[in-house]
XYZ file of C-alpha atoms in Angstrom:
177
model
C 24.559 -44.759 -34.271
C 22.447 -42.331 -32.283
C 25.267 -40.076 -31.065
C 26.663 -39.564 -34.558
C 23.180 -38.663 -35.820
C 22.733 -36.083 -33.029
C 26.188 -34.624 -33.761
C 25.240 -34.265 -37.439
C 22.219 -32.047 -36.646
C 22.675 -28.439 -37.722
C 23.148 -26.289 -34.642
C 22.064 -22.662 -34.622
C 24.195 -20.020 -33.008
C 22.656 -17.758 -30.358
C 22.692 -14.937 -32.919
C 20.821 -17.063 -35.493
C 18.302 -18.174 -32.857
C 17.594 -14.543 -31.891
C 17.069 -13.641 -35.551
C 14.478 -16.422 -35.872
C 12.722 -15.740 -32.547
C 12.455 -11.947 -32.941
C 9.962 -12.085 -35.831
C 7.994 -14.780 -33.991
C 7.805 -12.638 -30.850
C 6.783 -9.600 -32.893
C 4.146 -11.668 -34.693
C 2.717 -12.945 -31.380
C 2.697 -9.403 -30.023
C 0.878 -8.172 -33.128
C -1.751 -10.914 -32.798
C -2.312 -10.070 -29.134
C -2.573 -6.371 -29.967
C -5.124 -7.139 -32.714
C -7.142 -9.266 -30.297
C -7.199 -6.582 -27.586
C -8.099 -3.860 -30.077
C -11.020 -5.896 -31.407
C -12.145 -6.751 -27.853
C -12.042 -3.095 -26.756
C -14.093 -2.033 -29.768
C -16.596 -4.868 -29.295
C -17.149 -4.155 -25.580
C -16.756 -0.377 -25.332
C -19.248 1.766 -23.409
C -22.175 3.098 -25.416
C -25.581 1.872 -26.415
C -24.629 0.936 -29.985
C -23.935 -2.777 -30.323
C -20.789 -3.845 -32.188
C -21.304 -4.752 -35.819
C -20.867 -8.281 -37.115
C -17.483 -7.431 -38.663
C -16.083 -6.463 -35.251
C -17.344 -9.682 -33.664
C -15.971 -11.668 -36.578
C -12.564 -10.053 -36.127
C -12.397 -11.317 -32.522
C -13.563 -14.785 -33.612
C -11.026 -14.852 -36.469
C -8.094 -13.943 -34.211
C -9.011 -16.567 -31.616
C -9.866 -19.200 -34.255
C -6.438 -18.755 -35.807
C -4.573 -18.349 -32.519
C -6.209 -20.347 -29.747
C -3.087 -19.760 -27.664
C -4.564 -16.332 -26.885
C -7.592 -17.943 -25.200
C -6.456 -17.290 -21.628
C -5.757 -13.615 -22.327
C -9.110 -13.235 -24.071
C -10.958 -14.933 -21.205
C -9.190 -12.707 -18.678
C -10.311 -9.641 -20.645
C -13.908 -10.881 -20.864
C -13.976 -11.836 -17.177
C -12.803 -8.346 -16.250
C -15.430 -6.822 -18.561
C -18.103 -8.878 -16.786
C -17.232 -6.929 -13.617
C -18.416 -3.694 -15.254
C -21.624 -2.227 -13.821
C -22.973 -1.040 -17.179
C -25.556 -3.378 -18.643
C -24.535 -2.289 -22.159
C -20.928 -3.371 -21.527
C -22.167 -6.608 -19.964
C -24.414 -7.350 -22.949
C -21.649 -6.539 -25.444
C -19.210 -8.750 -23.534
C -21.782 -11.541 -23.472
C -22.244 -11.173 -27.222
C -18.503 -11.591 -27.794
C -18.346 -14.627 -25.504
C -21.385 -16.158 -27.225
C -19.838 -15.667 -30.669
C -16.586 -17.317 -29.545
C -18.403 -20.246 -27.927
C -20.533 -20.774 -31.062
C -17.421 -20.727 -33.255
C -15.782 -23.234 -30.909
C -18.790 -25.552 -30.995
C -18.891 -25.321 -34.794
C -15.184 -26.141 -35.164
C -13.790 -27.887 -32.053
C -10.321 -28.348 -33.570
C -9.856 -24.611 -34.217
C -8.477 -22.006 -31.853
C -12.095 -21.160 -30.991
C -12.549 -24.798 -29.960
C -9.522 -24.404 -27.711
C -11.082 -21.177 -26.368
C -14.299 -23.038 -25.516
C -12.360 -25.673 -23.538
C -10.373 -23.026 -21.644
C -13.572 -21.045 -20.935
C -15.279 -24.088 -19.420
C -12.293 -24.544 -17.093
C -12.009 -20.875 -16.064
C -13.268 -20.568 -12.497
C -13.117 -16.759 -12.684
C -15.233 -16.619 -15.843
C -17.761 -19.132 -14.560
C -18.008 -17.312 -11.220
C -18.647 -14.018 -13.029
C -21.364 -15.608 -15.139
C -23.031 -17.267 -12.162
C -23.089 -13.915 -10.369
C -24.641 -12.191 -13.383
C -27.648 -14.552 -13.344
C -28.854 -12.454 -10.388
C -27.706 -9.093 -11.774
C -29.784 -6.155 -10.563
C -29.524 -2.400 -10.819
C -31.587 0.753 -10.706
C -34.167 0.856 -13.503
C -33.119 2.769 -16.607
C -35.093 6.025 -17.128
C -36.293 4.893 -20.570
C -35.907 1.116 -20.622
C -36.926 0.346 -17.028
C -35.829 -3.110 -15.858
C -35.315 -4.457 -19.393
C -31.488 -4.074 -19.337
C -31.053 -6.115 -16.151
C -33.504 -8.740 -17.405
C -31.540 -9.034 -20.659
C -28.249 -9.437 -18.771
C -29.742 -12.295 -16.727
C -31.302 -14.001 -19.787
C -28.134 -13.765 -21.879
C -26.030 -15.021 -18.971
C -28.328 -18.051 -18.563
C -27.856 -18.822 -22.280
C -24.073 -18.524 -21.966
C -24.039 -20.880 -18.996
C -26.116 -23.333 -21.030
C -23.596 -23.058 -23.889
C -20.864 -23.806 -21.361
C -22.791 -26.804 -20.008
C -23.385 -25.206 -16.600
C -26.406 -24.325 -14.459
C -27.508 -20.956 -13.088
C -25.952 -19.759 -9.851
C -27.169 -18.010 -6.748
C -24.802 -15.069 -6.183
C -26.442 -11.659 -6.828
C -24.588 -8.596 -8.053
C -26.045 -5.262 -6.997
C -25.135 -1.994 -8.591
C -26.128 1.649 -8.261
C -26.723 2.041 -11.981
C -26.636 -0.406 -14.829
C -26.904 1.886 -17.830
C -24.629 4.842 -18.392
C -26.113 7.525 -20.603
């Protein structure tokens, strides 16, 4: 019966289990490291926007490994606290790419990311606050950077099925040159 079947199952020793789990842990660590590296590159300070290959790298990692969604959302949420409009716009671009990939393939890791993003109070709060983002005008671009941050944030909230918020963020400077 049942007990004889259970007794017949091959049992791994602790040593064998460690040998199996070590490569898995190293693999998970490597995936997380790849995700963070791509996120840092995609959201780093500077006026040059990340290229499509960099964005695609982030999307590919999350699409393949949706289990990293919470870590990715935490990174993006923290990046949305930055005062630089360029960092905010780059972060928004990454989030938009991930949400689009999730909408296009709901059963992928990016689809899992989209679900986790919609449930993240910290992310949603950051986005609501950015709908009222304001800063000192840029010497060359004037108020365009803050207007872009607000417009992009409204689009992201729409992608997430939410409405614009009321909480303003004020900053001394929004563009670092």
